Amino acid sequence: MSLTAGIVGLPNVGKSTLFNAITNSQVLAENYPFATIAPNVGVVEVPDERMDEIVKLFHPKRTIYTTFEFTDIAGLVKGASKGEGLGNQFLANIRQTDAIVHVVRCFEDPNIEHVEGSVDPLRDIDEINVELCLADLDTVENRLGKVARKAQTKEKDAMAEFETLSKIKPGLEAGTPVRLMDLSDKDREQIRNYSLLTAKPVIYVANMSDEEVNDPMSSSYYAQVKKLADEEGSECIAICARMEEELAGLDKEEKKAFLDDLGIERSGLDQIITAAYHLLGLRTFFTVGEPECRAWTFREGMLAPQCAGVIHTDFERGFIRAEIYSYDDLMEYKTEQSLKEHGKIRLEGKQYAMQDGDVVFFRFNV
């Protein structure tokens, strides 16, 4: 299940530095606008302490964590919706993502030029939102022109689409992102296929100095972003991108020691990865055994046969039943034999909705 969060922001806010840290790779991150000309995609492991504990019990030959994709997208400038800078390319790339990680500069550094000449996180956020709203408005107006004629003939689907688009247009004209509009579930389903940029869920990432990141509320810049995120119902995560880039080069033990010295429980990157994963309603089930322990991604609400299909289409096509126990029960009873003796292994059929943390063995026949 390939899902992607796009890392966006104005030029020189730390997007590419963050991407380097996320993927432990080196994309171009020079100090000038448009250094990131093509989208760079990195696949990262989703940190999950449950998998670490499962491995201790089964001692598998191979361990595979579930993964998530991040795309580093070229910096945006004013006029992007009209094709300024790399605007058209930026907007096309972001349409392909499922969520947005919006990196906002919350640090002062005279050696790193700000494209607007000064640090002002709310201005920067608004600048990007305006461009995204304008791009969506163009999409909506084009679609309205096409569907209006059909709506006049009283075609039911066209009338419903016209009504929804007519609700959205004034909001976009006022600079309100679609995700913040008061729309019904039916309205949102109606526009799903448009891939509207402002309909995508957002995580704000405040890129701060290493001196301030341990106490982010001491920064007035961060406080402004956090307040905005809270008002929107979005998440705001404080990081120091350069410090995260350094952490990415360490092994797990070195990384833990480094964070312990700083008094930090989880790195900013782990927080971003986990937040993006859950933002999209993604959950994890496990398959276990001595040959391999593996985490698999599924969407909340998926039924057992659909989750079987995540492993292989034959598993879904020939699904018979699923043998399931919970991670919590595994931690309590330690072995599958003990789980059986205590009646903790269940047989579930085609209508079972998989739960986060299920450990499963699928039976199938094709």
Short mmCIF file of C-alpha atoms in Angstrom, two decimals:
data_model
loop_
_atom_site.label_atom_id
_atom_site.label_comp_id
_atom_site.label_asym_id
_atom_site.label_seq_id
_atom_site.Cartn_x
_atom_site.Cartn_y
_atom_site.Cartn_z
CA MET A 1 0.00 0.00 0.00
CA SER A 2 1.92 3.01 -1.30
CA LEU A 3 0.97 6.28 0.39
CA THR A 4 2.98 9.47 0.19
CA ALA A 5 3.33 12.66 2.20
CA GLY A 6 4.77 15.60 0.30
CA ILE A 7 7.28 17.84 2.09
CA VAL A 8 6.49 21.43 1.07
CA GLY A 9 7.43 24.97 2.04
CA LEU A 10 9.06 28.12 0.74
CA PRO A 11 12.66 27.88 -0.54
CA ASN A 12 15.37 27.71 2.14
CA VAL A 13 13.15 26.66 5.06
CA GLY A 14 14.89 23.29 5.57
CA LYS A 15 12.80 20.95 3.41
CA SER A 16 15.69 19.18 1.71
CA THR A 17 17.67 18.99 4.96
CA LEU A 18 14.66 17.31 6.54
CA PHE A 19 14.36 14.96 3.57
CA ASN A 20 18.04 14.02 3.93
CA ALA A 21 17.37 13.11 7.53
CA ILE A 22 14.19 11.15 6.79
CA THR A 23 15.76 8.97 4.14
CA ASN A 24 19.35 9.06 5.38
CA SER A 25 20.26 10.05 1.84
CA GLN A 26 21.81 13.15 0.33
CA VAL A 27 19.57 15.11 -2.02
CA LEU A 28 20.68 18.49 -3.23
CA ALA A 29 20.15 20.98 -0.40
CA GLU A 30 22.11 24.06 -1.36
CA ASN A 31 21.34 27.52 -0.07
CA TYR A 32 19.44 28.87 -3.05
CA PRO A 33 15.87 28.67 -4.38
CA PHE A 34 14.89 25.76 -6.64
CA ALA A 35 17.84 23.58 -5.62
CA THR A 36 15.36 20.70 -5.50
CA ILE A 37 14.28 20.65 -9.12
CA ALA A 38 12.79 17.16 -9.37
CA PRO A 39 10.71 15.48 -6.69
CA ASN A 40 12.75 13.09 -4.61
CA VAL A 41 10.99 10.10 -3.09
CA GLY A 42 12.27 8.28 -0.03
CA VAL A 43 10.84 5.21 1.66
CA VAL A 44 11.24 5.16 5.45
CA GLU A 45 10.50 2.65 8.16
CA VAL A 46 7.62 3.49 10.47
CA PRO A 47 9.03 3.24 14.01
CA ASP A 48 7.08 0.68 16.02
CA GLU A 49 8.21 -0.55 19.43
CA ARG A 50 5.77 -3.45 19.14
CA MET A 51 7.84 -4.96 16.35
CA ASP A 52 10.96 -4.66 18.48
CA GLU A 53 9.23 -6.67 21.24
CA ILE A 54 7.89 -9.27 18.79
CA VAL A 55 11.42 -9.86 17.48
CA LYS A 56 12.64 -10.57 21.01
CA LEU A 57 10.09 -13.40 21.30
CA PHE A 58 10.45 -15.02 17.85
CA HIS A 59 14.13 -14.35 16.98
CA PRO A 60 13.34 -14.32 13.24
CA LYS A 61 15.91 -14.61 10.49
CA ARG A 62 14.42 -11.53 8.85
CA THR A 63 12.56 -8.51 10.23
CA ILE A 64 10.57 -6.14 8.01
CA TYR A 65 8.97 -2.97 9.33
CA THR A 66 6.08 -1.25 7.60
CA THR A 67 7.08 1.71 5.45
CA PHE A 68 5.88 5.14 4.35
CA GLU A 69 6.86 7.36 1.43
CA PHE A 70 7.96 10.98 1.65
CA THR A 71 8.40 13.19 -1.39
CA ASP A 72 10.61 16.30 -1.30
CA ILE A 73 8.97 18.87 -3.58
CA ALA A 74 10.56 21.97 -5.10
CA GLY A 75 10.18 25.22 -3.14
CA LEU A 76 7.16 27.39 -3.83
CA VAL A 77 7.15 31.14 -4.47
CA LYS A 78 4.49 33.77 -5.04
CA GLY A 79 2.75 33.28 -8.36
CA ALA A 80 3.20 29.49 -8.41
CA SER A 81 -0.48 29.06 -9.26
CA LYS A 82 0.22 31.13 -12.39
CA GLY A 83 3.37 29.20 -13.23
CA GLU A 84 5.95 31.44 -11.52
CA GLY A 85 9.23 29.78 -10.52
CA LEU A 86 8.68 26.05 -10.63
CA GLY A 87 5.01 26.56 -9.80
CA ASN A 88 3.37 24.28 -12.33
CA GLN A 89 5.78 21.47 -11.57
CA PHE A 90 5.37 21.98 -7.81
CA LEU A 91 1.59 21.87 -8.04
CA ALA A 92 1.58 18.80 -10.29
CA ASN A 93 3.87 16.92 -7.90
CA ILE A 94 1.91 17.79 -4.79
CA ARG A 95 -1.33 16.57 -6.40
CA GLN A 96 0.14 13.08 -6.38
CA THR A 97 0.60 13.01 -2.59
CA ASP A 98 -1.91 11.92 0.06
CA ALA A 99 -0.91 14.37 2.79
CA ILE A 100 1.21 17.49 3.20
CA VAL A 101 4.11 18.02 5.59
CA HIS A 102 4.42 21.81 5.61
CA VAL A 103 7.88 22.89 6.79
CA VAL A 104 7.93 26.38 8.28
CA ARG A 105 11.08 28.33 9.12
CA CYS A 106 11.14 29.25 12.81
CA PHE A 107 14.82 30.17 13.20
CA GLU A 108 17.04 33.17 12.54
CA ASP A 109 20.27 32.67 10.60
CA PRO A 110 21.95 35.52 8.70
CA ASN A 111 23.85 32.97 6.62
CA ILE A 112 20.68 31.45 5.18
CA GLU A 113 18.74 33.91 3.06
CA HIS A 114 14.97 33.96 3.40
CA VAL A 115 13.20 34.31 0.07
CA GLU A 116 11.03 37.09 1.55
CA GLY A 117 13.92 38.80 3.35
CA SER A 118 12.73 38.11 6.91
CA VAL A 119 11.44 35.31 9.13
CA ASP A 120 7.65 35.38 9.53
CA PRO A 121 6.10 31.90 9.78
CA LEU A 122 2.44 32.98 9.54
CA ARG A 123 3.16 35.04 6.43
CA ASP A 124 4.99 32.08 4.91
CA ILE A 125 2.13 29.68 5.67
CA ASP A 126 -0.39 32.12 4.24
CA GLU A 127 1.69 32.59 1.11
CA ILE A 128 1.62 28.88 0.35
CA ASN A 129 -2.05 28.53 1.27
CA VAL A 130 -2.98 31.38 -1.09
CA GLU A 131 -1.15 29.74 -3.98
CA LEU A 132 -2.76 26.37 -3.29
CA CYS A 133 -6.22 27.96 -2.97
CA LEU A 134 -5.74 29.79 -6.28
CA ALA A 135 -4.71 26.57 -7.99
CA ASP A 136 -7.76 24.76 -6.57
CA LEU A 137 -10.00 27.67 -7.58
CA ASP A 138 -8.79 27.28 -11.16
CA THR A 139 -9.64 23.56 -11.03
CA VAL A 140 -13.09 24.23 -9.54
CA GLU A 141 -13.96 26.98 -12.03
CA ASN A 142 -12.95 24.80 -14.98
CA ARG A 143 -15.06 21.94 -13.66
CA LEU A 144 -18.01 24.22 -12.95
CA GLY A 145 -17.98 25.40 -16.54
CA LYS A 146 -18.23 21.82 -17.77
CA VAL A 147 -20.81 20.53 -15.31
CA ALA A 148 -23.14 23.57 -15.41
CA ARG A 149 -24.60 22.61 -18.79
CA LYS A 150 -25.41 19.10 -17.60
CA ALA A 151 -26.90 20.44 -14.36
CA GLN A 152 -29.30 22.59 -16.39
CA THR A 153 -30.70 19.42 -17.97
CA LYS A 154 -31.56 18.20 -14.43
CA GLU A 155 -29.09 15.32 -14.62
CA LYS A 156 -28.97 14.11 -11.01
CA ASP A 157 -25.20 13.51 -10.63
CA ALA A 158 -24.34 16.76 -12.42
CA MET A 159 -26.70 18.73 -10.18
CA ALA A 160 -25.10 17.27 -7.05
CA GLU A 161 -21.60 18.03 -8.35
CA PHE A 162 -22.57 21.56 -9.35
CA GLU A 163 -24.03 22.19 -5.89
CA THR A 164 -20.86 20.98 -4.14
CA LEU A 165 -18.54 23.01 -6.39
CA SER A 166 -20.69 26.09 -5.85
CA LYS A 167 -20.20 25.69 -2.09
CA ILE A 168 -16.44 25.40 -2.43
CA LYS A 169 -15.77 28.25 -4.85
CA PRO A 170 -16.53 31.20 -2.49
CA GLY A 171 -14.36 29.67 0.23
CA LEU A 172 -11.40 29.31 -2.09
CA GLU A 173 -11.90 32.88 -3.31
CA ALA A 174 -11.67 33.95 0.34
CA GLY A 175 -8.47 31.94 0.82
CA THR A 176 -10.02 29.14 2.91
CA PRO A 177 -8.51 25.67 2.30
CA VAL A 178 -11.07 22.98 1.41
CA ARG A 179 -10.01 20.88 4.41
CA LEU A 180 -11.24 23.69 6.72
CA MET A 181 -14.61 24.16 5.00
CA ASP A 182 -17.87 22.99 6.57
CA LEU A 183 -18.69 20.27 4.06
CA SER A 184 -20.71 17.09 4.40
CA ASP A 185 -19.19 13.64 3.90
CA LYS A 186 -21.19 13.47 0.68
CA ASP A 187 -19.64 16.74 -0.52
CA ARG A 188 -16.13 15.50 0.24
CA GLU A 189 -16.77 12.23 -1.54
CA GLN A 190 -18.05 14.22 -4.52
CA ILE A 191 -14.72 16.05 -4.93
CA ARG A 192 -12.37 13.22 -4.01
CA ASN A 193 -11.26 12.57 -7.57
CA TYR A 194 -10.27 16.20 -8.15
CA SER A 195 -7.13 15.81 -5.99
CA LEU A 196 -7.64 19.33 -4.66
CA LEU A 197 -4.46 20.55 -3.02
CA THR A 198 -6.12 22.26 -0.06
CA ALA A 199 -8.27 19.21 0.71
CA LYS A 200 -5.22 17.20 1.76
CA PRO A 201 -4.53 16.85 5.51
CA VAL A 202 -1.56 18.85 6.83
CA ILE A 203 1.14 18.46 9.47
CA TYR A 204 3.06 21.64 10.27
CA VAL A 205 6.75 21.12 10.99
CA ALA A 206 8.42 24.05 12.73
CA ASN A 207 12.11 23.99 11.83
CA MET A 208 13.93 25.53 14.80
CA SER A 209 17.45 26.13 16.06
CA ASP A 210 19.09 23.42 18.17
CA GLU A 211 19.10 25.82 21.14
CA GLU A 212 15.31 26.24 21.09
CA VAL A 213 13.98 22.87 19.92
CA ASN A 214 14.04 21.35 23.44
CA ASP A 215 11.73 24.11 24.66
CA PRO A 216 9.78 25.11 21.55
CA MET A 217 7.24 27.31 23.35
CA SER A 218 10.09 29.64 24.26
CA SER A 219 10.12 30.64 20.58
CA SER A 220 7.50 33.17 19.54
CA TYR A 221 7.78 31.80 15.99
CA TYR A 222 6.86 28.28 17.09
CA ALA A 223 4.06 29.57 19.35
CA GLN A 224 2.46 31.28 16.34
CA VAL A 225 2.56 28.10 14.24
CA LYS A 226 1.29 25.95 17.13
CA LYS A 227 -1.65 28.29 17.72
CA LEU A 228 -2.59 28.19 14.03
CA ALA A 229 -2.30 24.39 13.92
CA ASP A 230 -4.50 24.04 17.02
CA GLU A 231 -7.14 26.31 15.50
CA GLU A 232 -7.16 24.16 12.34
CA GLY A 233 -7.14 20.87 14.23
CA SER A 234 -3.78 20.05 12.65
CA GLU A 235 -0.63 18.74 14.30
CA CYS A 236 2.49 20.85 14.86
CA ILE A 237 5.87 19.20 15.42
CA ALA A 238 9.03 21.06 16.46
CA ILE A 239 12.30 19.83 15.00
CA CYS A 240 15.81 21.01 14.25
CA ALA A 241 16.31 19.66 10.74
CA ARG A 242 20.11 19.87 10.86
CA MET A 243 20.21 17.97 14.15
CA GLU A 244 17.87 15.33 12.72
CA GLU A 245 20.19 15.02 9.72
CA GLU A 246 23.08 14.29 12.10
CA LEU A 247 20.96 11.77 14.03
CA ALA A 248 20.11 9.93 10.82
CA GLY A 249 23.77 8.95 10.42
CA LEU A 250 23.85 7.14 13.78
CA ASP A 251 22.87 3.56 14.54
CA LYS A 252 19.97 2.87 16.91
CA GLU A 253 22.07 2.67 20.07
CA GLU A 254 24.04 5.83 19.28
CA LYS A 255 20.83 7.63 18.39
CA LYS A 256 19.20 6.63 21.67
CA ALA A 257 22.22 7.77 23.68
CA PHE A 258 22.27 11.09 21.83
CA LEU A 259 18.58 11.70 22.53
CA ASP A 260 18.95 10.62 26.18
CA ASP A 261 21.72 13.19 26.62
CA LEU A 262 19.37 15.86 25.29
CA GLY A 263 16.47 14.65 27.43
CA ILE A 264 14.36 13.89 24.33
CA GLU A 265 12.18 10.78 24.25
CA ARG A 266 11.61 10.55 20.48
CA SER A 267 13.34 12.26 17.59
CA GLY A 268 11.42 14.80 15.56
CA LEU A 269 11.61 12.51 12.55
CA ASP A 270 10.00 9.62 14.39
CA GLN A 271 7.22 11.99 15.42
CA ILE A 272 6.69 13.16 11.83
CA ILE A 273 6.69 9.64 10.40
CA THR A 274 4.25 8.35 13.02
CA ALA A 275 2.00 11.42 12.71
CA ALA A 276 1.87 11.16 8.90
CA TYR A 277 1.10 7.43 9.12
CA HIS A 278 -1.83 7.95 11.49
CA LEU A 279 -3.03 11.12 9.77
CA LEU A 280 -4.00 8.99 6.77
CA GLY A 281 -5.84 6.45 8.90
CA LEU A 282 -3.15 3.81 8.47
CA ARG A 283 -2.80 0.94 10.90
CA THR A 284 -0.51 -2.08 11.28
CA PHE A 285 -0.99 -5.84 11.53
CA PHE A 286 1.77 -8.41 12.00
CA THR A 287 2.72 -11.78 10.61
CA VAL A 288 5.21 -13.68 12.76
CA GLY A 289 7.40 -16.74 12.77
CA GLU A 290 11.00 -17.87 12.90
CA PRO A 291 11.68 -17.26 9.18
CA GLU A 292 10.24 -13.73 9.23
CA CYS A 293 8.44 -11.19 11.38
CA ARG A 294 6.79 -8.50 9.33
CA ALA A 295 4.59 -5.44 9.83
CA TRP A 296 1.95 -4.67 7.20
CA THR A 297 0.04 -1.45 6.54
CA PHE A 298 -3.73 -1.31 6.16
CA ARG A 299 -6.38 1.40 6.24
CA GLU A 300 -8.59 1.58 9.29
CA GLY A 301 -11.87 -0.20 8.55
CA MET A 302 -10.48 -2.75 6.09
CA LEU A 303 -11.87 -6.28 6.39
CA ALA A 304 -9.77 -9.41 6.87
CA PRO A 305 -9.86 -10.52 3.18
CA GLN A 306 -8.73 -7.05 2.06
CA CYS A 307 -5.83 -7.18 4.51
CA ALA A 308 -4.95 -10.62 3.23
CA GLY A 309 -4.78 -9.03 -0.22
CA VAL A 310 -2.16 -6.59 1.09
CA ILE A 311 0.16 -9.59 1.37
CA HIS A 312 -0.86 -11.21 -1.93
CA THR A 313 -3.90 -11.01 -4.21
CA ASP A 314 -4.25 -14.82 -4.04
CA PHE A 315 -4.72 -14.54 -0.27
CA GLU A 316 -7.75 -12.30 -0.80
CA ARG A 317 -9.17 -14.27 -3.72
CA GLY A 318 -9.01 -17.59 -1.88
CA PHE A 319 -9.60 -16.29 1.66
CA ILE A 320 -11.04 -18.91 4.03
CA ARG A 321 -10.47 -17.48 7.51
CA ALA A 322 -7.94 -15.67 9.66
CA GLU A 323 -6.37 -16.94 12.86
CA ILE A 324 -5.81 -13.87 15.02
CA TYR A 325 -4.54 -12.84 18.41
CA SER A 326 -3.68 -9.40 19.75
CA TYR A 327 -0.24 -7.96 20.35
CA ASP A 328 -1.19 -7.25 23.99
CA ASP A 329 -2.12 -10.90 24.56
CA LEU A 330 1.16 -12.00 22.96
CA MET A 331 3.09 -9.81 25.38
CA GLU A 332 1.19 -11.35 28.29
CA TYR A 333 1.40 -15.03 27.32
CA LYS A 334 4.70 -14.94 25.35
CA THR A 335 4.14 -18.02 23.15
CA GLU A 336 1.50 -19.15 20.66
CA GLN A 337 1.12 -22.40 22.61
CA SER A 338 0.24 -20.46 25.76
CA LEU A 339 -2.14 -18.27 23.76
CA LYS A 340 -3.96 -21.39 22.54
CA GLU A 341 -4.17 -22.83 26.05
CA HIS A 342 -5.77 -19.63 27.31
CA GLY A 343 -8.20 -19.37 24.38
CA LYS A 344 -6.70 -16.17 23.03
CA ILE A 345 -6.40 -17.25 19.39
CA ARG A 346 -9.60 -16.45 17.48
CA LEU A 347 -10.95 -17.61 14.13
CA GLU A 348 -12.34 -14.67 12.14
CA GLY A 349 -14.25 -14.66 8.85
CA LYS A 350 -14.78 -12.38 5.88
CA GLN A 351 -16.66 -9.68 7.80
CA TYR A 352 -14.02 -9.16 10.48
CA ALA A 353 -12.64 -5.60 10.57
CA MET A 354 -8.92 -5.83 11.24
CA GLN A 355 -7.59 -4.00 14.31
CA ASP A 356 -4.30 -2.21 14.82
CA GLY A 357 -1.88 -4.63 16.48
CA ASP A 358 -3.54 -7.85 15.27
CA VAL A 359 -1.15 -10.76 14.78
CA VAL A 360 -2.60 -12.90 12.01
CA PHE A 361 -2.22 -16.09 10.01
CA PHE A 362 -4.39 -16.18 6.88
CA ARG A 363 -5.79 -19.47 5.58
CA PHE A 364 -6.68 -19.47 1.88
CA ASN A 365 -7.22 -21.78 -1.05
CA VAL A 366 -6.96 -20.96 -4.77
#
